CSV table of C-alpha atoms and ligand atoms in Angstrom, one decimal:
chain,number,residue,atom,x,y,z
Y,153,UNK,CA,-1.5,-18.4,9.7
Y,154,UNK,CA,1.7,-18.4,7.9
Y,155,UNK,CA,2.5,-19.0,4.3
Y,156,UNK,CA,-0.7,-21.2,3.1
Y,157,UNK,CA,-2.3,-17.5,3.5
Y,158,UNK,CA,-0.2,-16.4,0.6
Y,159,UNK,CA,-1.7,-17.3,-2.6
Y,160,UNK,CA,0.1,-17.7,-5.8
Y,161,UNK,CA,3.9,-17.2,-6.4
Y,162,UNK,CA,4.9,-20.6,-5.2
Y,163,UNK,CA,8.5,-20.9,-6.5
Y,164,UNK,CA,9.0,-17.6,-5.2
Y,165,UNK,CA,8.3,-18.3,-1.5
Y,166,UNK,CA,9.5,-22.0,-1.9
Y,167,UNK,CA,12.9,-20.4,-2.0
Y,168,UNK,CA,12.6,-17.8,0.5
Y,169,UNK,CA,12.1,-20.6,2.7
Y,170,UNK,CA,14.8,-22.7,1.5
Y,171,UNK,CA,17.2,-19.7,2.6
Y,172,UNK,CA,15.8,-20.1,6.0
Y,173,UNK,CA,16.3,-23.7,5.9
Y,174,UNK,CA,19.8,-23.7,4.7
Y,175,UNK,CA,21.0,-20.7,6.7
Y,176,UNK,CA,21.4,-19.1,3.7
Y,177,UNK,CA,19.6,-15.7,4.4
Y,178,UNK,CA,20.1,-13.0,1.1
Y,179,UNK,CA,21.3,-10.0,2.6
Y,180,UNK,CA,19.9,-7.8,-0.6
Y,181,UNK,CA,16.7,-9.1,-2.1
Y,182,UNK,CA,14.4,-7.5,-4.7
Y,183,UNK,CA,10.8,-8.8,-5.4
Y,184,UNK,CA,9.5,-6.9,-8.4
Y,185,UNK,CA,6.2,-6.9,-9.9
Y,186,UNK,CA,3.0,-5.4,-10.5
Y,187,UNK,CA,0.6,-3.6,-7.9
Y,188,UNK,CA,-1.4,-6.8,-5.8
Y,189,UNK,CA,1.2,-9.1,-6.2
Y,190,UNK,CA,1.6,-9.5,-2.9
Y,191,UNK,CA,6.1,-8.2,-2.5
Y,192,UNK,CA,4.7,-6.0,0.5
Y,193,UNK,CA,3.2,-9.1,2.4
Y,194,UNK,CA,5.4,-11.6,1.0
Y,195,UNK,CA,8.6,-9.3,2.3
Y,196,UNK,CA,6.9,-8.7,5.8
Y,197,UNK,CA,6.3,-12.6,6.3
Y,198,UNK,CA,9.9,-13.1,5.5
Y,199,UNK,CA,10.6,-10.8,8.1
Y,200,UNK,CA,8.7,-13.0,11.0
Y,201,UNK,CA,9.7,-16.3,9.1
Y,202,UNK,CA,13.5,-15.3,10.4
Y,203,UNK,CA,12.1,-13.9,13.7
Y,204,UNK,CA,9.4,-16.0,14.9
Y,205,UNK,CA,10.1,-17.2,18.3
Y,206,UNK,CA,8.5,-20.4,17.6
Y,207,UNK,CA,8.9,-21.7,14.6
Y,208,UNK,CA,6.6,-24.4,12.6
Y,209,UNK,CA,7.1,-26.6,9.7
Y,210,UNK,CA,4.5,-26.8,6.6
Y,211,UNK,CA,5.3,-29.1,3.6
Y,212,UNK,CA,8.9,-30.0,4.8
Y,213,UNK,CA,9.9,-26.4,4.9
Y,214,UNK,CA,10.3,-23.2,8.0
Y,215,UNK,CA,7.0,-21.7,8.4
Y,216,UNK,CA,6.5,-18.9,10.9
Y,217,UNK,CA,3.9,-19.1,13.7
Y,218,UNK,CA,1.6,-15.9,13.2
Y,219,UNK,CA,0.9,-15.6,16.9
Y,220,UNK,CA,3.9,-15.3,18.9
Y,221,UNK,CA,5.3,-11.3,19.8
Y,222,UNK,CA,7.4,-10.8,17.0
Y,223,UNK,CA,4.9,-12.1,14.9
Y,224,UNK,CA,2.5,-10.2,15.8
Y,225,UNK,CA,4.0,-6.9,16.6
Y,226,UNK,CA,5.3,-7.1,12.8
Y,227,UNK,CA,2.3,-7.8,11.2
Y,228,UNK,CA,0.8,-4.5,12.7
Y,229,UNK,CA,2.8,-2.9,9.5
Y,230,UNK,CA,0.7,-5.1,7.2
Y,231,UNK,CA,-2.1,-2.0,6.6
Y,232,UNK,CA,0.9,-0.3,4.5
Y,233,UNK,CA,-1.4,2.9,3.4
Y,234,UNK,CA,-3.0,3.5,6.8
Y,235,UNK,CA,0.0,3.4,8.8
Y,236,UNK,CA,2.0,5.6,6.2
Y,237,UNK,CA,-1.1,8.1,6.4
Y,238,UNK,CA,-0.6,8.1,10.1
Y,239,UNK,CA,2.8,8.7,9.9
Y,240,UNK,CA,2.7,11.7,7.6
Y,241,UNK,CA,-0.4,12.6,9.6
Y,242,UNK,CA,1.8,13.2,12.7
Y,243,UNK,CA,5.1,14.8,11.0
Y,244,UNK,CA,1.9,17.4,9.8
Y,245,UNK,CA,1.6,18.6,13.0
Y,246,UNK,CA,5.1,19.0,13.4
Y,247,UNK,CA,6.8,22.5,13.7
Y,248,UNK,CA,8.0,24.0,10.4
Y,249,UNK,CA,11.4,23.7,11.3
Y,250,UNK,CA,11.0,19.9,12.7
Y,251,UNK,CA,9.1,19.1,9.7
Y,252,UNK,CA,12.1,19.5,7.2
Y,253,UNK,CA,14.3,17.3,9.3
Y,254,UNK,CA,11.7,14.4,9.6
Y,255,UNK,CA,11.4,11.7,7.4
Y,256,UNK,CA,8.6,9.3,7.1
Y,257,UNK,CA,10.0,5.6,8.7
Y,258,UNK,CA,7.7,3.1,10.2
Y,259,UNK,CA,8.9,1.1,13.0
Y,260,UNK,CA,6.8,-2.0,13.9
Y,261,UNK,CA,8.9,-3.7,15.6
Y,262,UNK,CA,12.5,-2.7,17.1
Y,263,UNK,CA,14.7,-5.0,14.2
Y,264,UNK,CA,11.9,-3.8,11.5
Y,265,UNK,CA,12.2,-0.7,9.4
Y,266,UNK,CA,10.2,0.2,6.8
Y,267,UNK,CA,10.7,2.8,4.0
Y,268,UNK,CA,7.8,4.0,2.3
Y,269,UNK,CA,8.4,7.0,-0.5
Y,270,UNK,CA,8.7,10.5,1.2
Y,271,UNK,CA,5.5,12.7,0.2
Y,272,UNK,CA,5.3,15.0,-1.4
Y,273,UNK,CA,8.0,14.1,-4.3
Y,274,UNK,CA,7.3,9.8,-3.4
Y,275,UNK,CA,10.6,9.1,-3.5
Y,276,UNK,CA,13.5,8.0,-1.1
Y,277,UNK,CA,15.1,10.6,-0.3
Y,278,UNK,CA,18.9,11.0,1.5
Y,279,UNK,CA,17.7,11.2,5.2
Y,280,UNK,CA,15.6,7.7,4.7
Y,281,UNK,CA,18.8,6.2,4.1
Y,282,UNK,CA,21.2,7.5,6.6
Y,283,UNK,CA,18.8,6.2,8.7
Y,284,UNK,CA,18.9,2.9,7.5
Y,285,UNK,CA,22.7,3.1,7.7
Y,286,UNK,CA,22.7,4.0,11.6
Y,287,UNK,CA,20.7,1.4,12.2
Y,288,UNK,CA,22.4,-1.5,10.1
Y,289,UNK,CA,25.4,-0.5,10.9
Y,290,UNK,CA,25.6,0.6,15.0
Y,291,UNK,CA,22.0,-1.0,16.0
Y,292,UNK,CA,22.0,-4.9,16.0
Y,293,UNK,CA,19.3,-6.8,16.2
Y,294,UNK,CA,17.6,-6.5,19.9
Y,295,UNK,CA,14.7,-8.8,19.6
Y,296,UNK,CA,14.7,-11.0,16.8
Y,297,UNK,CA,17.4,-12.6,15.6
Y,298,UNK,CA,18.2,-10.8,12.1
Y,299,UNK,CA,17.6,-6.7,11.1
Y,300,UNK,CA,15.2,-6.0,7.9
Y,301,UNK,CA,14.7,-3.1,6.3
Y,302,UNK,CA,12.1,-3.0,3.7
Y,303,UNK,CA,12.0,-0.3,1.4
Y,304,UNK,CA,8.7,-0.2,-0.4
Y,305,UNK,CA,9.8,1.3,-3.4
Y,306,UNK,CA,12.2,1.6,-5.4
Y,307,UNK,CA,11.8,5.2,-7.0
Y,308,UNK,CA,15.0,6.8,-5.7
Y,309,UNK,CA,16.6,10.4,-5.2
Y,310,UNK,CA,19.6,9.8,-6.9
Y,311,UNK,CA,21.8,10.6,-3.7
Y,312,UNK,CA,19.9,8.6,-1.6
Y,313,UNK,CA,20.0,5.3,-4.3
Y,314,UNK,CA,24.1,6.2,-4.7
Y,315,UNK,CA,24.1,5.8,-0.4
Y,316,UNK,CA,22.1,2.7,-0.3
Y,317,UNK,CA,24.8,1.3,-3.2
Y,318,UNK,CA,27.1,1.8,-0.7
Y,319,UNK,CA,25.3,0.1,2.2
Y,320,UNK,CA,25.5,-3.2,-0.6
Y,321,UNK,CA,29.0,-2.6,-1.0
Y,322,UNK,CA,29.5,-3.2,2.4
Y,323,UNK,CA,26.7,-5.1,4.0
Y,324,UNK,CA,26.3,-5.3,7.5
Y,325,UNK,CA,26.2,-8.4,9.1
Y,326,UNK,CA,22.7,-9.8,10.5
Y,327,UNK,CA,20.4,-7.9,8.7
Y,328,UNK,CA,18.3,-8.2,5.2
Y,329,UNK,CA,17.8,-5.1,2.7
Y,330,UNK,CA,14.6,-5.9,0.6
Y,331,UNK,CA,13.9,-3.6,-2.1
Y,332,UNK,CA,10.0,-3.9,-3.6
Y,333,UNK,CA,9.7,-2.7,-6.9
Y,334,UNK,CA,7.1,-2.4,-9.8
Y,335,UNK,CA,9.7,-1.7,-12.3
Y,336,UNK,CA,13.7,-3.3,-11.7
Y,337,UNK,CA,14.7,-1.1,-14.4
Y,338,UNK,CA,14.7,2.2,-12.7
Y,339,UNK,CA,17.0,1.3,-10.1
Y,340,UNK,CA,21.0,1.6,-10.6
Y,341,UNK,CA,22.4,-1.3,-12.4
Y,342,UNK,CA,25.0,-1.9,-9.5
Y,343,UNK,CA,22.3,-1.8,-6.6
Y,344,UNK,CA,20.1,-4.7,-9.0
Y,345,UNK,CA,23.3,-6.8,-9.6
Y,346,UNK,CA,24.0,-6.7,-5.8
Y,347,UNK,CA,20.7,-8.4,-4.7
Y,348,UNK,CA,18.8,-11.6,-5.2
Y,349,UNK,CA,16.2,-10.9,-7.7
Y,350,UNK,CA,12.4,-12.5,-7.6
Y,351,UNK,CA,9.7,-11.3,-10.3
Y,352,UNK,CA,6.3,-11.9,-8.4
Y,353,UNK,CA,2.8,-12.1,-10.9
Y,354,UNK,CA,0.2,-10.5,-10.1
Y,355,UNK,CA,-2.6,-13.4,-8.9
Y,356,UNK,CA,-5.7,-13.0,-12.1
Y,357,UNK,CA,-8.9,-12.0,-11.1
Y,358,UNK,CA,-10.2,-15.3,-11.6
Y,359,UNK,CA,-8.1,-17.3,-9.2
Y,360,UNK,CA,-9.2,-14.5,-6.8
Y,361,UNK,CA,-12.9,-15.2,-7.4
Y,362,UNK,CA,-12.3,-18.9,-7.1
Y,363,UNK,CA,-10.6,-18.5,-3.5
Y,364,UNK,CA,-13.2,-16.0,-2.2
Y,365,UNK,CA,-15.9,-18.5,-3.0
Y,366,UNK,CA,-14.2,-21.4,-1.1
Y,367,UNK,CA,-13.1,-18.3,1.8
Y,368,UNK,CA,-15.7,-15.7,1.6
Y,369,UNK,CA,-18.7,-17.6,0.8
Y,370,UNK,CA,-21.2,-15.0,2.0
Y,371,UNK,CA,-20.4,-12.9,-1.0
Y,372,UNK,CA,-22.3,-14.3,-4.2
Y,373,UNK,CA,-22.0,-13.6,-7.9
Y,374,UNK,CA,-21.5,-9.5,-8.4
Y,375,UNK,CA,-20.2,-9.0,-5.1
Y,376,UNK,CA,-17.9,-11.7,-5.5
Y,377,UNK,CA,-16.6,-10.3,-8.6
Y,378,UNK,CA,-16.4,-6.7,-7.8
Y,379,UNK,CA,-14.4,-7.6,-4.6
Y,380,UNK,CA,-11.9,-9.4,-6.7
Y,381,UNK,CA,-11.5,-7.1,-9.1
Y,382,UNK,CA,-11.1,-3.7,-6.8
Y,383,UNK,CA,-8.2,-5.7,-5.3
Y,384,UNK,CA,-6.1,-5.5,-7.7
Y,385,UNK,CA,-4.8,-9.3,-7.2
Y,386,UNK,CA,-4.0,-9.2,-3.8
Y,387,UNK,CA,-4.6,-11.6,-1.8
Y,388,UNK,CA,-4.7,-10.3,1.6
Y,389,UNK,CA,-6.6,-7.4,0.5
Y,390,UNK,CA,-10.0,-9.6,-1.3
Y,391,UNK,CA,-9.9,-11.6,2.0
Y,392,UNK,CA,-10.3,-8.4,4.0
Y,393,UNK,CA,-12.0,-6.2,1.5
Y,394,UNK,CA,-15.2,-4.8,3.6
Y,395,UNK,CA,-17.8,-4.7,0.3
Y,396,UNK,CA,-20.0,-3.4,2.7
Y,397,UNK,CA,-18.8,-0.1,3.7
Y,398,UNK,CA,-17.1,-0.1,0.2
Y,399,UNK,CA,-21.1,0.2,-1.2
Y,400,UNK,CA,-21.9,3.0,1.0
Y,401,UNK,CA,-19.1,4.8,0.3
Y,402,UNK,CA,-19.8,4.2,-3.3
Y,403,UNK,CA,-23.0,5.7,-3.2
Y,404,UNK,CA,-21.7,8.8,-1.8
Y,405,UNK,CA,-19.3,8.8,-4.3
Y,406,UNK,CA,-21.6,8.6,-7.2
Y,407,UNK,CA,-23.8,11.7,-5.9
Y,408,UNK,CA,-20.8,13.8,-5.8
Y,409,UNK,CA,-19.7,12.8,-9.6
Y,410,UNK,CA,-23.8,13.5,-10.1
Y,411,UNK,CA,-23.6,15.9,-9.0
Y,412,UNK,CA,-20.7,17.8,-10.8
Y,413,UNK,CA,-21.3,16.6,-14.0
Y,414,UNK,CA,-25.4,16.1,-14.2
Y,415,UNK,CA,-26.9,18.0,-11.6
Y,416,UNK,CA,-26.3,21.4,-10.2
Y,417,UNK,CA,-28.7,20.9,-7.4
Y,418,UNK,CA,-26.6,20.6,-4.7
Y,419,UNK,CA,-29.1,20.7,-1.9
Y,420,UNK,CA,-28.7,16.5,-1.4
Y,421,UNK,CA,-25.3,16.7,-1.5
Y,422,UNK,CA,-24.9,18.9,1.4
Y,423,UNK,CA,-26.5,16.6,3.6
Y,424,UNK,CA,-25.1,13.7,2.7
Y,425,UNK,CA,-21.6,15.5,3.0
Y,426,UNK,CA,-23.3,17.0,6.3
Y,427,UNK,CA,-22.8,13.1,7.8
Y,428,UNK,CA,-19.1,13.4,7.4
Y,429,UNK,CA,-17.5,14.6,11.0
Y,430,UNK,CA,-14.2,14.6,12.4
Y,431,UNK,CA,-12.6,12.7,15.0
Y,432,UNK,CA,-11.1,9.8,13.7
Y,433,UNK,CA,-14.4,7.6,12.5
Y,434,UNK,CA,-15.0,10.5,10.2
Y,435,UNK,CA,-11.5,10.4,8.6
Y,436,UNK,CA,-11.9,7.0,8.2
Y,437,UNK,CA,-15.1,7.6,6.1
Y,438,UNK,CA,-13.8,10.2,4.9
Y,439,UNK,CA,-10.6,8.3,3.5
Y,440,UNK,CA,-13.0,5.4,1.8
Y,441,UNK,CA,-15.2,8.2,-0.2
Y,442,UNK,CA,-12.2,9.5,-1.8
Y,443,UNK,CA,-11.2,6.1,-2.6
Y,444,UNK,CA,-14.7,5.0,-3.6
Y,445,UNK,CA,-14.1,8.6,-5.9
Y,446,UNK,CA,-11.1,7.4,-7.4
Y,447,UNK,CA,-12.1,4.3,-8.2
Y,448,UNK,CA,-15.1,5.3,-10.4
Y,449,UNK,CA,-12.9,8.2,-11.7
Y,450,UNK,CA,-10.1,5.5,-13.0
Y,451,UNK,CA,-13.4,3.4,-14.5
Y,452,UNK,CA,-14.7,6.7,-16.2
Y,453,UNK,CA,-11.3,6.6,-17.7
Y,454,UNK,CA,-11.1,3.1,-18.7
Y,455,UNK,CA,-14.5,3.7,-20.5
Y,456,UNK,CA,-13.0,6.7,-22.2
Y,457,UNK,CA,-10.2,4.7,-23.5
Y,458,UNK,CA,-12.0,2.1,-24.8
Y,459,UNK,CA,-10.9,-0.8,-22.6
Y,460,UNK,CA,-14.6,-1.3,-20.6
Y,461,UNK,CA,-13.1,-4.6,-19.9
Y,462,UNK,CA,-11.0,-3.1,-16.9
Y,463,UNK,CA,-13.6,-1.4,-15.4
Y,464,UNK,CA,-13.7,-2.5,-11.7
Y,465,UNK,CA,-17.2,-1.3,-11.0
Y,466,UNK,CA,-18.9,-3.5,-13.8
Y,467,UNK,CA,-22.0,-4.1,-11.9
Y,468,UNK,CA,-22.6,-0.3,-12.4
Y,469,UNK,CA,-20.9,0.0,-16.0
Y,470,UNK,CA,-23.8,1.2,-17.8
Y,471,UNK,CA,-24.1,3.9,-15.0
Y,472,UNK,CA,-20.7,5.0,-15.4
Y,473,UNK,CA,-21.1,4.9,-19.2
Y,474,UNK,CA,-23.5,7.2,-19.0
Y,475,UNK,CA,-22.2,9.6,-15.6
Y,476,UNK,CA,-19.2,9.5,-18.4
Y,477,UNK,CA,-20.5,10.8,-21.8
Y,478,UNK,CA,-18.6,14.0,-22.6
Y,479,UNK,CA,-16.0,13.6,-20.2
Y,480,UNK,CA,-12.6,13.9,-21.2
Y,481,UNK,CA,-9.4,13.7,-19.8
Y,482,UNK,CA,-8.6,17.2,-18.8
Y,483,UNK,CA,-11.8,17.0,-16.9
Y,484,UNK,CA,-10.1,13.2,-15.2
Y,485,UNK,CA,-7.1,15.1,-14.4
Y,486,UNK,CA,-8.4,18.0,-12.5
Y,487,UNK,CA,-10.9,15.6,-10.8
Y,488,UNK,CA,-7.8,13.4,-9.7
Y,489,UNK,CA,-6.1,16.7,-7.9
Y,490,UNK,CA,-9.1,17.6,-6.3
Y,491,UNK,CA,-9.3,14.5,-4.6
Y,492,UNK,CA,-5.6,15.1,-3.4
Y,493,UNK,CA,-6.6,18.7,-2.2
Y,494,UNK,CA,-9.1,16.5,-0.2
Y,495,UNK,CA,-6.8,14.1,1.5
Y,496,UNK,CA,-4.5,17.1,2.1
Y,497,UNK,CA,-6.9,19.1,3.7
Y,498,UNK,CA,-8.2,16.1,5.8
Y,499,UNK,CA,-4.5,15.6,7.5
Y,500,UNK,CA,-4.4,19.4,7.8
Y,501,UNK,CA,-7.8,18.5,9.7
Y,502,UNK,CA,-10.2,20.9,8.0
Y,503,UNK,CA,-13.9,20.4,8.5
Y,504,UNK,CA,-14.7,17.3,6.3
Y,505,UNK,CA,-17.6,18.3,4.8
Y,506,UNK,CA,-16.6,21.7,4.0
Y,507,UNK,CA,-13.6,20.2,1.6
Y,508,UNK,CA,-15.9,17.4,-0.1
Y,509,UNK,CA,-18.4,20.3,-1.0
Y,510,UNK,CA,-15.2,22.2,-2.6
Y,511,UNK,CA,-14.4,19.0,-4.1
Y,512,UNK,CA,-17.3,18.6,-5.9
Y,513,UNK,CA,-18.1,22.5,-6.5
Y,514,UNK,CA,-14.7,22.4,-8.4
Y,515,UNK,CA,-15.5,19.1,-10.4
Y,516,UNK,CA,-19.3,21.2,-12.0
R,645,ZN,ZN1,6.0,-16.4,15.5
């Protein structure tokens, strides 16, 4: 454990370090760059770098230990999209009224706050950041030595990015803002030039295959590629990427696009839907297929736009190719909000099958 797991991005990290090292901790910091670059990780290790309990040293510089409490209790936040579907799981079942009021914050770890984009708009909104501002500002650090906030992105309500400005302004002693970002230029000019900026690349598919056949020897040739590339150059993500359940998902997936869009039968679709239950193995399952969908549905599109180079799924291009004839965009579209009616419906806890059977009657 600890910063030999983060691949690529050296100079980046080197620094980060070097702060540690020289006491010299930013108290604004922006990582930008694309999706599977690895800010998200990179910001959360930063976090237990300055709050590790013990310490160790790796090539001359602070490295954090991975298994002490703080380590650990932080890197529970490292599933970002599960624990932000949990969240906005539970403020679901919320009254109306208490509903409004809440805003989705996850809390790992006393000293840790993280700011995901409120759903439905995705953006941080005013109420995210008056949190922020109680805590910085009346809460100091209890159990680690130094506060972080990490917001995960930077696609602001313009009241809540004029309230964070202010928090810059003013910067509260012991505590880190870190601001991931895919694009710098949306934020306000006056929030980018008060923090440290760091442009992250994302790691190419390639290196990726490289490490997983050193890491992940077990997965050979296709499997090896198609891990990489559905990880979109992230690191942690390939290392952890279950290709099996991924497959069977896959499969599911594929009958349901079948079924819309070749095959009106939809007698073998109801039992394989029939296998998707509640309780919380079956939203689990449930979650994949719709990712499995989306991730042919963004392939079909690729193919439609002429860039089959892109397509994640090679091992089943010509598949796809053909699934794909005579589908256009409109069709893409509407099949990309049915598989958000989907997910809705799955935290409003509807019978599973029921709304994949919808999903697909509405894709024929
Ligand atoms: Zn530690």
């Amino acid at each position: 454990m600890g910063f030999q797991e983060f691949l690529g991005n050296a100079e980046t990290v080197q620094r980060l370090r070097e702060s540690v090292l020289h006491q010299r901790i930013p108290q604004a910091l922006i990582l930008a760059g694309p999706k599977g670059a690895g800010k998200y990780t990179l910001a959360l290790m930063f976090a237990r770098l300055v709050n590790c309990h013990s310490p160790t040293e790796s090539n001359g510089l602070p490295d954090f230990c991975g298994v002490c409490r703080n380590c650990t209790r932080i890197a529970e936040a490292t599933d970002l999209d599960a624990r932000v579907a949990e969240a906005v799981a539970s403020r679901d079942d919320l009254r109306e009224t208490d509903k409004k009021e809440t805003r989705i914050l996850l809390q790992p770890h006393p000293d840790i706050l993280i700011i995901p984009p409120d759903p439905p708009q995705n953006l941080v909104k005013i109420g995210q950041v008056r949190q922020v501002i109680h805590n910085a500002y009346y809460r100091p650090p209890i159990e680690g030595r130094r506060s972080f906030f990490i917001f995960t992105s930077s696609a602001f309500m313009k009241e809540a990015a004029n309230s964070l400005l202010k928090v810059l302004e003013e910067p509260p002693p012991n505590c880190t803002l870190i601001l991931l970002s895919e694009n710098p230029a949306e934020m306000l000019p006056t929030i980018r030039s008060r923090a440290m900026l760091h442009r992250l690349g994302a790691v190419p598919v390639e290196t990726l295959e490289a490490l997983l056949a050193t890491r992940r020897p077990e997965l050979k040739g296709p499997r090896r590629s198609l891990v990489a590339r559905m990880s979109h150059g992230a690191v942690g993500r390939a290392l952890g990427f279950d290709v099996e359940a991924y497959l069977a998902s896959r499969q599911d997936a594929l009958l349901i696009l079948k079924t819309a869009l070749r095959d009106p039968d939809f007698s073998s679709l109801f039992r394989t839907t029939e296998t998707y239950k509640g309780g919380a193995d079956g939203q689990q399952k449930t979650l994949n297929l719709i990712r499995a969908t989306n991730a042919l549905i963004e392939d079909m599109l690729m193919l439609v736009a002429g860039t089959p180079q892109l397509v994640r799924n090679q091992d089943i291009a010509a598949e796809l190719t053909q699934l794909g004839s005579g589908v256009n965009l409109d069709w893409i579209d509407r099949a990309a909000s049915a598989l958000a009616e989907v997910e809705k419906g799955m935290r409003r806890n509807l019978l599973r099958n029921v709304s994949i059977d919808a999903m697909a009657l509405s894709l024929s």
